[in-house]
Short mmCIF file of C-alpha atoms and ligand atoms in Angstrom, two decimals:
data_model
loop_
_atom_site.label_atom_id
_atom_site.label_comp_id
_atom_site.label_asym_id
_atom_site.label_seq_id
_atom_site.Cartn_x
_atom_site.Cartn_y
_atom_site.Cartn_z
CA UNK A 1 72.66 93.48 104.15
CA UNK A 2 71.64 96.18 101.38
CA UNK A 3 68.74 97.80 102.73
CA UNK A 4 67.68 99.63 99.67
CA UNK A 5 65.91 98.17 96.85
CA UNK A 6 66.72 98.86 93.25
CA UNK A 7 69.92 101.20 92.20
CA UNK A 8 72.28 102.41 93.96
CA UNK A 9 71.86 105.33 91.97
CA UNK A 10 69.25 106.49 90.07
CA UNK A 11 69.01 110.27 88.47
CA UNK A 12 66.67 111.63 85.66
CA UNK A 13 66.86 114.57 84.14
CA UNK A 14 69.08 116.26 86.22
CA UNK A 15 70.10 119.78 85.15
CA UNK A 16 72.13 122.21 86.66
CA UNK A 17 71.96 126.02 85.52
CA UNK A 18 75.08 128.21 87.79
CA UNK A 19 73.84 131.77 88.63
CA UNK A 20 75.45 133.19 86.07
CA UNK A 21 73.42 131.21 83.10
CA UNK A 22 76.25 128.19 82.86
CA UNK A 23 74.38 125.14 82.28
CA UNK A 24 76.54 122.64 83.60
CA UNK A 25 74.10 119.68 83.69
CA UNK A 26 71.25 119.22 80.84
CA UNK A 27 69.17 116.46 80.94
CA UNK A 28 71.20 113.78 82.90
CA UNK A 29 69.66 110.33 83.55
CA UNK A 30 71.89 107.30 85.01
CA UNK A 31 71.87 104.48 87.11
CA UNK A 32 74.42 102.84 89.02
CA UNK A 33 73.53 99.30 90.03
CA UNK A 34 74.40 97.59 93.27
CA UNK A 35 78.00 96.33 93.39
CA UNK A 36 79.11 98.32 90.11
CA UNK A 37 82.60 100.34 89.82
CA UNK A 38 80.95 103.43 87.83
CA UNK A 39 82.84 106.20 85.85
CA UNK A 40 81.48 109.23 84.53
CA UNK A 41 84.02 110.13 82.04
CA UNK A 42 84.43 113.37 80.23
CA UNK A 43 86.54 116.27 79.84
CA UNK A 44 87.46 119.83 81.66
CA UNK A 45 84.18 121.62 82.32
CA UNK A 46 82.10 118.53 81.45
CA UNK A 47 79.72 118.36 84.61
CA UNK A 48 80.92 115.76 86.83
CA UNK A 49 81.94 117.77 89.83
CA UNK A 50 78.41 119.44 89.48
CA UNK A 51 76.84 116.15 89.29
CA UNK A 52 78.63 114.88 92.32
CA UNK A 53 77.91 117.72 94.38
CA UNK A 54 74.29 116.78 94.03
CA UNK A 55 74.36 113.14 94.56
CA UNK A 56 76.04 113.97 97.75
CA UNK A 57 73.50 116.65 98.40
CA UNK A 58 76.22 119.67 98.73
CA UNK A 59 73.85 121.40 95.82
CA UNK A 60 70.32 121.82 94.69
CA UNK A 61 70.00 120.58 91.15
CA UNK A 62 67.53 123.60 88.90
CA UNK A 63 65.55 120.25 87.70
CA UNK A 64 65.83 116.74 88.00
CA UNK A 65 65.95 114.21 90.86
CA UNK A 66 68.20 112.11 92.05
CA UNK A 67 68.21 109.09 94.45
CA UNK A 68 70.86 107.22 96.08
CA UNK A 69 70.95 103.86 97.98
CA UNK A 70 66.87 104.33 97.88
CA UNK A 71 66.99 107.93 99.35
CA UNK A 72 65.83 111.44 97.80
CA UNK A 73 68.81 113.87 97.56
CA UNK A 74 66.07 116.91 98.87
CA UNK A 75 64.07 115.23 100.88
CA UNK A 76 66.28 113.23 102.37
CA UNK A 77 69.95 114.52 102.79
CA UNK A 78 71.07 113.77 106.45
CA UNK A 79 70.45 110.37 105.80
CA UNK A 80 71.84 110.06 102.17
CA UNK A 81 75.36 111.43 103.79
CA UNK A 82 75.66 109.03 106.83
CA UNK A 83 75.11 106.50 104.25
CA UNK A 84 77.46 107.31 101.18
CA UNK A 85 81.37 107.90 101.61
CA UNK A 86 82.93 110.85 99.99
CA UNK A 87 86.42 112.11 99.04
CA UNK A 88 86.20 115.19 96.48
CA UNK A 89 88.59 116.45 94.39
CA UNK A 90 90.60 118.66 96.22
CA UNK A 91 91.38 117.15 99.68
CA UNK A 92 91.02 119.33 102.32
CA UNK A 93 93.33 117.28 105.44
CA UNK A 94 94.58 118.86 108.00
CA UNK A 95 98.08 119.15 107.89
CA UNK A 96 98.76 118.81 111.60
CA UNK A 97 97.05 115.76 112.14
CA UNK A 98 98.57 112.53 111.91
CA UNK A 99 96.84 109.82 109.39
CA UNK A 100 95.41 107.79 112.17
CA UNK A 101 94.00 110.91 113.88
CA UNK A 102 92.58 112.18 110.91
CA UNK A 103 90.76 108.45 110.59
CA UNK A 104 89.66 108.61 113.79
CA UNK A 105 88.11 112.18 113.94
CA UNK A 106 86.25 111.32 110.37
CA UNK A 107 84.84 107.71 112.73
CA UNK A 108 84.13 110.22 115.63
CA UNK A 109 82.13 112.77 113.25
CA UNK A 110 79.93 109.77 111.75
CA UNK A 111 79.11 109.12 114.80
CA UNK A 112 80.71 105.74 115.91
CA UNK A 113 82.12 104.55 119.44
CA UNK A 114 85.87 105.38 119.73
CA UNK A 115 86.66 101.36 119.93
CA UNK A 116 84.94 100.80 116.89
CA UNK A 117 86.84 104.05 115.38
CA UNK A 118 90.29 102.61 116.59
CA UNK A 119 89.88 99.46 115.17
CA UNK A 120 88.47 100.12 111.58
CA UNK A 121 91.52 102.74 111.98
CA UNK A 122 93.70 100.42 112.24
CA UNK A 123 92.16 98.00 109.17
CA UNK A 124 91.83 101.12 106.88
CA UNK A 125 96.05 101.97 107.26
CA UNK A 126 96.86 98.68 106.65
CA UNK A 127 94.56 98.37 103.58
CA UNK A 128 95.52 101.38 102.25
CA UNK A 129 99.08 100.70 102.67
CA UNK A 130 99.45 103.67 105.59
CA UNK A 131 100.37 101.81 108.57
CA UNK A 132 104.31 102.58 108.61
CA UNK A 133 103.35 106.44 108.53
CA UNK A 134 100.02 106.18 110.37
CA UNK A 135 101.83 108.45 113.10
CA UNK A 136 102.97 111.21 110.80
CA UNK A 137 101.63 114.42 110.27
CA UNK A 138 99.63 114.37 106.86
CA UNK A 139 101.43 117.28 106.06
CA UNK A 140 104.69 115.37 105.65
CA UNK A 141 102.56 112.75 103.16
CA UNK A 142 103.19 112.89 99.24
CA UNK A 143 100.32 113.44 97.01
CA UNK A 144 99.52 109.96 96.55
CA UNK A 145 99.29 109.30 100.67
CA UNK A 146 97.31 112.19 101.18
CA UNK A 147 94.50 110.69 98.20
CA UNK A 148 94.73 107.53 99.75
CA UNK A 149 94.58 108.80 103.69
CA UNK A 150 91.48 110.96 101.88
CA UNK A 151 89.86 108.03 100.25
CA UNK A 152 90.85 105.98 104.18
CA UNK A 153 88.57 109.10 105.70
CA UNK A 154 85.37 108.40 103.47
CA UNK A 155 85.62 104.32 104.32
CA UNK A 156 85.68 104.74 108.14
CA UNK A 157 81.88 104.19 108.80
CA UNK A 158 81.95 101.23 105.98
CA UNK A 159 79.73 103.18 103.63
CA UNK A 160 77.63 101.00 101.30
CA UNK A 161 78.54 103.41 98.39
CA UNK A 162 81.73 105.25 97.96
CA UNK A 163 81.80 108.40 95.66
CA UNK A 164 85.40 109.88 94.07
CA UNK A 165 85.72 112.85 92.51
CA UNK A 166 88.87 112.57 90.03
CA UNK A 167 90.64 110.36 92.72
CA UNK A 168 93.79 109.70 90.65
CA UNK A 169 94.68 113.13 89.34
CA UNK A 170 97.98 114.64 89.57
CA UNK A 171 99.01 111.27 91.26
CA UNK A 172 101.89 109.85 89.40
CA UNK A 173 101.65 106.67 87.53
CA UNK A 174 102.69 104.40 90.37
CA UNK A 175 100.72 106.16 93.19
CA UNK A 176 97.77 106.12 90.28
CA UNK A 177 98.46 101.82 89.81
CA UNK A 178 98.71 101.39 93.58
CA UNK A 179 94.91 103.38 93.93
CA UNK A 180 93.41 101.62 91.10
CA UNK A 181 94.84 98.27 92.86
CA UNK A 182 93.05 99.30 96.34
CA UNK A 183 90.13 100.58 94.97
CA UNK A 184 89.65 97.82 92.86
CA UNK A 185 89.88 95.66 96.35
CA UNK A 186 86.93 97.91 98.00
CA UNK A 187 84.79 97.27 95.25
CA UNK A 188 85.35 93.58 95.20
CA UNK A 189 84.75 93.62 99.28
CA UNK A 190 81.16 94.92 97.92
CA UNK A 191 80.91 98.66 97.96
CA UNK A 192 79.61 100.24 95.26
CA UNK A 193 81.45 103.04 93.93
CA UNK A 194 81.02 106.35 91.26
CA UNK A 195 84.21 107.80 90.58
CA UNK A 196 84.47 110.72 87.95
CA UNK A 197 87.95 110.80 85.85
CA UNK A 198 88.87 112.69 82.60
CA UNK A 199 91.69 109.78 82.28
CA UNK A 200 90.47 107.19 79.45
CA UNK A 201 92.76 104.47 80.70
CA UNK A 202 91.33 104.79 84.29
CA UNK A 203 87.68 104.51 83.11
CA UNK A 204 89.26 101.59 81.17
CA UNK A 205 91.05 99.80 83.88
CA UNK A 206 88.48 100.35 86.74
CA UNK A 207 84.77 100.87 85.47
CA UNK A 208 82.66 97.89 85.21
CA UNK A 209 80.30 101.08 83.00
CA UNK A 210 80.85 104.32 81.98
CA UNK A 211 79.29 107.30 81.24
CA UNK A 212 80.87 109.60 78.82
CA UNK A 213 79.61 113.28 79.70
CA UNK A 214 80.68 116.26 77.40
CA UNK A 215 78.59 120.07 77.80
CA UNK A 216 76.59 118.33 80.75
CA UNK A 217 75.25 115.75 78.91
CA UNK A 218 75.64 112.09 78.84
CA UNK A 219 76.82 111.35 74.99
CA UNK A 220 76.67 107.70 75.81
CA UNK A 221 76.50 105.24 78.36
CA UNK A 222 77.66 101.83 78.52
CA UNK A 223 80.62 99.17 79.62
CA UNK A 224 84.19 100.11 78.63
CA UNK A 225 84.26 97.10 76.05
CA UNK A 226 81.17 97.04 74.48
CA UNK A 227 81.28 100.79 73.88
CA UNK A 228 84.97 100.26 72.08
CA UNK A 229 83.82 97.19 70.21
CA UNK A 230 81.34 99.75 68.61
CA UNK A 231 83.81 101.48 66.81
CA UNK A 232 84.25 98.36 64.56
CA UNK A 233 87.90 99.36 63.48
CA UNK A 234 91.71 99.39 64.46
CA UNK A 235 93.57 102.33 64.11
CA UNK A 236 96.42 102.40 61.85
CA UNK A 237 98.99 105.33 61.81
CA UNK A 238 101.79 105.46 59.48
CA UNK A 239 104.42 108.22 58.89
CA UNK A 240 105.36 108.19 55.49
CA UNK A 241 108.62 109.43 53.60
CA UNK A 242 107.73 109.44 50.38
CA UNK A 243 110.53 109.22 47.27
CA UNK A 244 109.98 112.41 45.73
CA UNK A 245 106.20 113.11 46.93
CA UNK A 246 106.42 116.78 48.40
CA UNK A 247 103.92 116.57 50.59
CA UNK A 248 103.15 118.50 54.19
CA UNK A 249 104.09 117.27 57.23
CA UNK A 250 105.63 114.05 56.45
CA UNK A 251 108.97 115.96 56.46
CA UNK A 252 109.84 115.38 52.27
CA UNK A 253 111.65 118.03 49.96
CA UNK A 254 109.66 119.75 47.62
CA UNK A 255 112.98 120.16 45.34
CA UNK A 256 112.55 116.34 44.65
CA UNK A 257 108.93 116.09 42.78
CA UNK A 258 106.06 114.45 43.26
CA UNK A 259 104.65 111.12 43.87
CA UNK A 260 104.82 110.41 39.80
CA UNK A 261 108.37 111.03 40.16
CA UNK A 262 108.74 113.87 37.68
CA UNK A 263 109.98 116.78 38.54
CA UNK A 264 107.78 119.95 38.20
CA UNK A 265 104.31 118.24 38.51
CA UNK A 266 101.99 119.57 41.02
CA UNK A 267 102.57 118.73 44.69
CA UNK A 268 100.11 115.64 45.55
CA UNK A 269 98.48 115.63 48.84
CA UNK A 270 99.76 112.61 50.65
CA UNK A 271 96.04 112.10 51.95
CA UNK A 272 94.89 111.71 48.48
CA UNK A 273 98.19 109.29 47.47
CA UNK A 274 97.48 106.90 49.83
CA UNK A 275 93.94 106.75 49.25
CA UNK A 276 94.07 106.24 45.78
CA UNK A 277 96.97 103.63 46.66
CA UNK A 278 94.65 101.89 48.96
CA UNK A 279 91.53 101.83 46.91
CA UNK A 280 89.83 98.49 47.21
CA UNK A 281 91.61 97.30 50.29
CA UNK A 282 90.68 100.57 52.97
CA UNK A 283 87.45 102.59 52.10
CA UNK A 284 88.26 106.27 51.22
CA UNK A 285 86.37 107.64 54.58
CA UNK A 286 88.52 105.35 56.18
CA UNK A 287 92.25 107.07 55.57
CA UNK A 288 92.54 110.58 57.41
CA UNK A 289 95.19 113.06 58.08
CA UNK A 290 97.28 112.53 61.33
CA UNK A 291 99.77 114.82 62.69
CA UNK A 292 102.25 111.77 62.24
CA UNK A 293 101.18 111.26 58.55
CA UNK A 294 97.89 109.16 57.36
CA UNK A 295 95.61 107.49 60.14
CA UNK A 296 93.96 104.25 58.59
CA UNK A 297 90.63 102.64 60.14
CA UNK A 298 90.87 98.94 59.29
CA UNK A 299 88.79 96.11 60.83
CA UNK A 300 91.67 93.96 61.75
CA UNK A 301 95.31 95.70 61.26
CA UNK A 302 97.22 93.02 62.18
CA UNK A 303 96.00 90.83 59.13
CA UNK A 304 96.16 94.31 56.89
CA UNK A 305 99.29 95.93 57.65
CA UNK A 306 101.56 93.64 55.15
CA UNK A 307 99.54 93.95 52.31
CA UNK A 308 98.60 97.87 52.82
CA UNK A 309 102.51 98.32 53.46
CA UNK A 310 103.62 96.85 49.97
CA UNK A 311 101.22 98.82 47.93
CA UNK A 312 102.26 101.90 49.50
CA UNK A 313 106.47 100.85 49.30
CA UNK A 314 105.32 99.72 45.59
CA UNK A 315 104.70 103.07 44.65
CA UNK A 316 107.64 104.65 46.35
CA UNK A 317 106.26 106.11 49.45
CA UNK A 318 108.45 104.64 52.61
CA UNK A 319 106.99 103.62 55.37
CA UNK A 320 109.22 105.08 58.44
CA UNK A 321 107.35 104.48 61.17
CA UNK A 322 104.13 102.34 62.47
CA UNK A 323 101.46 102.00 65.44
CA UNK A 324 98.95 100.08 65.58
CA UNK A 325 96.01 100.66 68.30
CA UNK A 326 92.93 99.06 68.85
CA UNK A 327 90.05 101.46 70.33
CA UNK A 328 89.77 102.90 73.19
CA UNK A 329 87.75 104.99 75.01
CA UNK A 330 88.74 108.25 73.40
CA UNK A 331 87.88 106.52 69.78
CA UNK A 332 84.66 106.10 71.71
CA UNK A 333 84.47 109.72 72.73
CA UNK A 334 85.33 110.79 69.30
CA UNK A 335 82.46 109.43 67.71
CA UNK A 336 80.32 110.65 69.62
CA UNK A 337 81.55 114.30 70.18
CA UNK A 338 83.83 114.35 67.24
CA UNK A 339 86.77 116.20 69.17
CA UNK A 340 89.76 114.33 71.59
CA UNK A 341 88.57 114.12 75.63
CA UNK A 342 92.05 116.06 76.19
CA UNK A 343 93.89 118.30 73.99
CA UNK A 344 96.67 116.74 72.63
CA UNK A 345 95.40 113.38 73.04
CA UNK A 346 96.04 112.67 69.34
CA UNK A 347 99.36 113.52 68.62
CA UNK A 348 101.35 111.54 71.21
CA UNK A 349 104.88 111.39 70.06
CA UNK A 350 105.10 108.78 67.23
CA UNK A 351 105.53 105.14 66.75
CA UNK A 352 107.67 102.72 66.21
CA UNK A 353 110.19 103.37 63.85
CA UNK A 354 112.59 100.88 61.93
N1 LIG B 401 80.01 127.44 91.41
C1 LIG B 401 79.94 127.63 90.09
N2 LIG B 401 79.42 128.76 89.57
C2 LIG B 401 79.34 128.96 88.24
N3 LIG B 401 79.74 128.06 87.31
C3 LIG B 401 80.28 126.90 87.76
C4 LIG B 401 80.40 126.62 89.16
N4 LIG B 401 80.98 125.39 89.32
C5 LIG B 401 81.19 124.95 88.06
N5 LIG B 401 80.77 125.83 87.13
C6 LIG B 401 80.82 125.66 85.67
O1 LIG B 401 80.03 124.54 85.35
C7 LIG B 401 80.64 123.76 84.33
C8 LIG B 401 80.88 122.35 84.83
O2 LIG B 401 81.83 122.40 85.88
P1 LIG B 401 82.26 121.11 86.72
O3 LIG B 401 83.15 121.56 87.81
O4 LIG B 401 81.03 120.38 87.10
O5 LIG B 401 83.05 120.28 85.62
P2 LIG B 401 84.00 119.01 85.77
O6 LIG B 401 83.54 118.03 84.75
O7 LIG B 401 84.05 118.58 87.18
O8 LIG B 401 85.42 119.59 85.31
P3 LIG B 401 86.92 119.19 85.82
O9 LIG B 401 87.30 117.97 85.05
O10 LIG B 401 87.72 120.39 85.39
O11 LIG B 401 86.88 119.00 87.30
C9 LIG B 401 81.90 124.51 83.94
O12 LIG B 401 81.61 125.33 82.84
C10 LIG B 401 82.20 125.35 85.18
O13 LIG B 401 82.89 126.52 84.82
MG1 LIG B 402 85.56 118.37 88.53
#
């Protein structure tokens, strides 16, 4: 039934410079396949809304093309928007409308017969879970029934490719499950779909392949696991109390001493205690600084942590509390970029104590 061949999406060398001189897009090339669930991934300011605006042919890229299901953005943008589905990042509904009639003027603007409309109405509130409030106003919805009414609007004329501009943010974590759930469905049922999100997890969860874009380029492209598997390491934080090792922001007394125990020696950087602890079993490079106390990169950290644990208590520091993480997607962006995809993102309250 695809009557396109090749990808879904194709763009090379797109670049985007605002009046104004911000150059929001610089030298993007990707390609969506048929079928895929693709996320371009990145941070504030990244690019993505620019991006999107010019897959969906709402703005003229400086450079670059782009084609979608087969079709030139320039050349051929009536076409390209009868054929793609949209919902963008801030809804626009109309507050006075009730969530079937806002389905059925969004069937009646693409164009099909009113039975058709009422019908595809009526499966679209039932798949996205609307059907009880189908006759309220959408003014009266909460956040997460207005993105899924939205995301309703841009399925009504069955588009073979279904574009989402953050479609989970500011939803709470429920409404955000329950989206990922039915979105997940409408990409099994066969469309295609390019979401943008600056959520890891969501990329995570949802994406068959990302794209991680940071300063309007693409750092790295790839699927969610094979990109994390490429970090090679598990993350190990431990906040340490140390006997007597005054050391910053582990929370010790400098009145007691040092690591050595004697009172009066120089303070000992924490960092440098547990690396030369850990020599031979974690590579220097390897132990950092975390807000919590060290951050250890270890292949496998579930057969590590008991030995690394008594050479640290063998020494005297304490171990207070533990986590344990394998990558994700934000180890993924750090490599690459060298800085967290959200401020903050690092220094999550800690850990498991005991
Ligand atoms: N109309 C515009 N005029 C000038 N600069 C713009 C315009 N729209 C976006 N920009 C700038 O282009 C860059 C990319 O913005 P864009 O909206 O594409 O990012 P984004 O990845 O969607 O960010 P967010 O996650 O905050 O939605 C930013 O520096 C932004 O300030
Ligand atoms: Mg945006």
């Amino acid at each position: 039934m695809r009557a396109y061949d090749g990808p879904a999406i194709q763009t090379k060398g797109l670049v985007k410079v605002y009046r104004g001189g911000t150059r929001a897009l610089d030298d993007v090339s990707f390609e969506v396949a048929p079928g895929e669930l693709f996320g371009l991934l990145g941070p504030n300011g990244a690019g993505k809304t620019t991006a999107i605006r010019i897959l969906v042919t709402l703005l003229r890229a400086t450079a670059g093309t782009a084609r979608v299901v087969g079709l030139d953005v320039v050349t051929q943008a009536v076409e390209v928007r009868r054929r793609l589905g949209l919902a963008m990042q801030n809804p626009t509904l109309d507050a006075f409308s009730t969530g079937r009639e806002t389905l059925e003027l969004a069937g009646r603007l693409q164009g099909m017969p009113s039975a058709a409309v009422r019908r595809r109405s009526d499966e679209l509130l039932e798949l996205m879970g609307l059907s009880s409030v189908a006759k309220k106003l959408a003014g009266t919805y909460s956040g997460g029934m207005k993105r899924r009414l939205d995301v309703a609007a841009a399925l009504v004329h069955c588009p073979e490719l279904l574009i989402l501009d953050e479609p989970t943010e500011g939803l709470d974590p429920q409404s955000r499950t329950a989206l990922w759930e039915e979105l997940e469905r409408i990409n099994a049922s066969g469309t295609t779909m390019l979401l943008t999100t600056h959520y890891m997890e969501e990329a995570d969860r949802l994406c068959s392949r990302v794209a991680i874009i940071d300063h309007g380029r693409i750092v790295v492209d790839g699927a969610p696991s094979e990109l994390k598997q490429g970090i090679g390491a598990d993350t190990v934080v431990l906040q340490i109390e140390s006997h007597g090792a005054p050391d910053r922001g582990v929370g010790d007394d400098p009145a007691e001493g040092n690591g050595g125990g004697v009172a009066g020696d120089p303070p000992v950087d924490p960092l440098a205690r547990v690396r030369r602890l850990l020599e031979g079993m974690v590579a220097p490079g390897a132990v950092l600084a975390h807000p919590a106390g060290v951050s250890l990169a270890v292949p496998n950290a579930y057969a590590a942590v008991p030995g690394l644990l008594r050479r640290l208590e063998s020494d005297g520091l304490r171990v207070t509390g533990l986590k344990v993480s394998q990558p994700s997607l934000d180890d993924v962006f750090m490599k690459y970029t060298g800085r967290r995809i959200r401020e903050g993102a690092a220094d999550q309250p800690l850990l498991l104590g005991w």
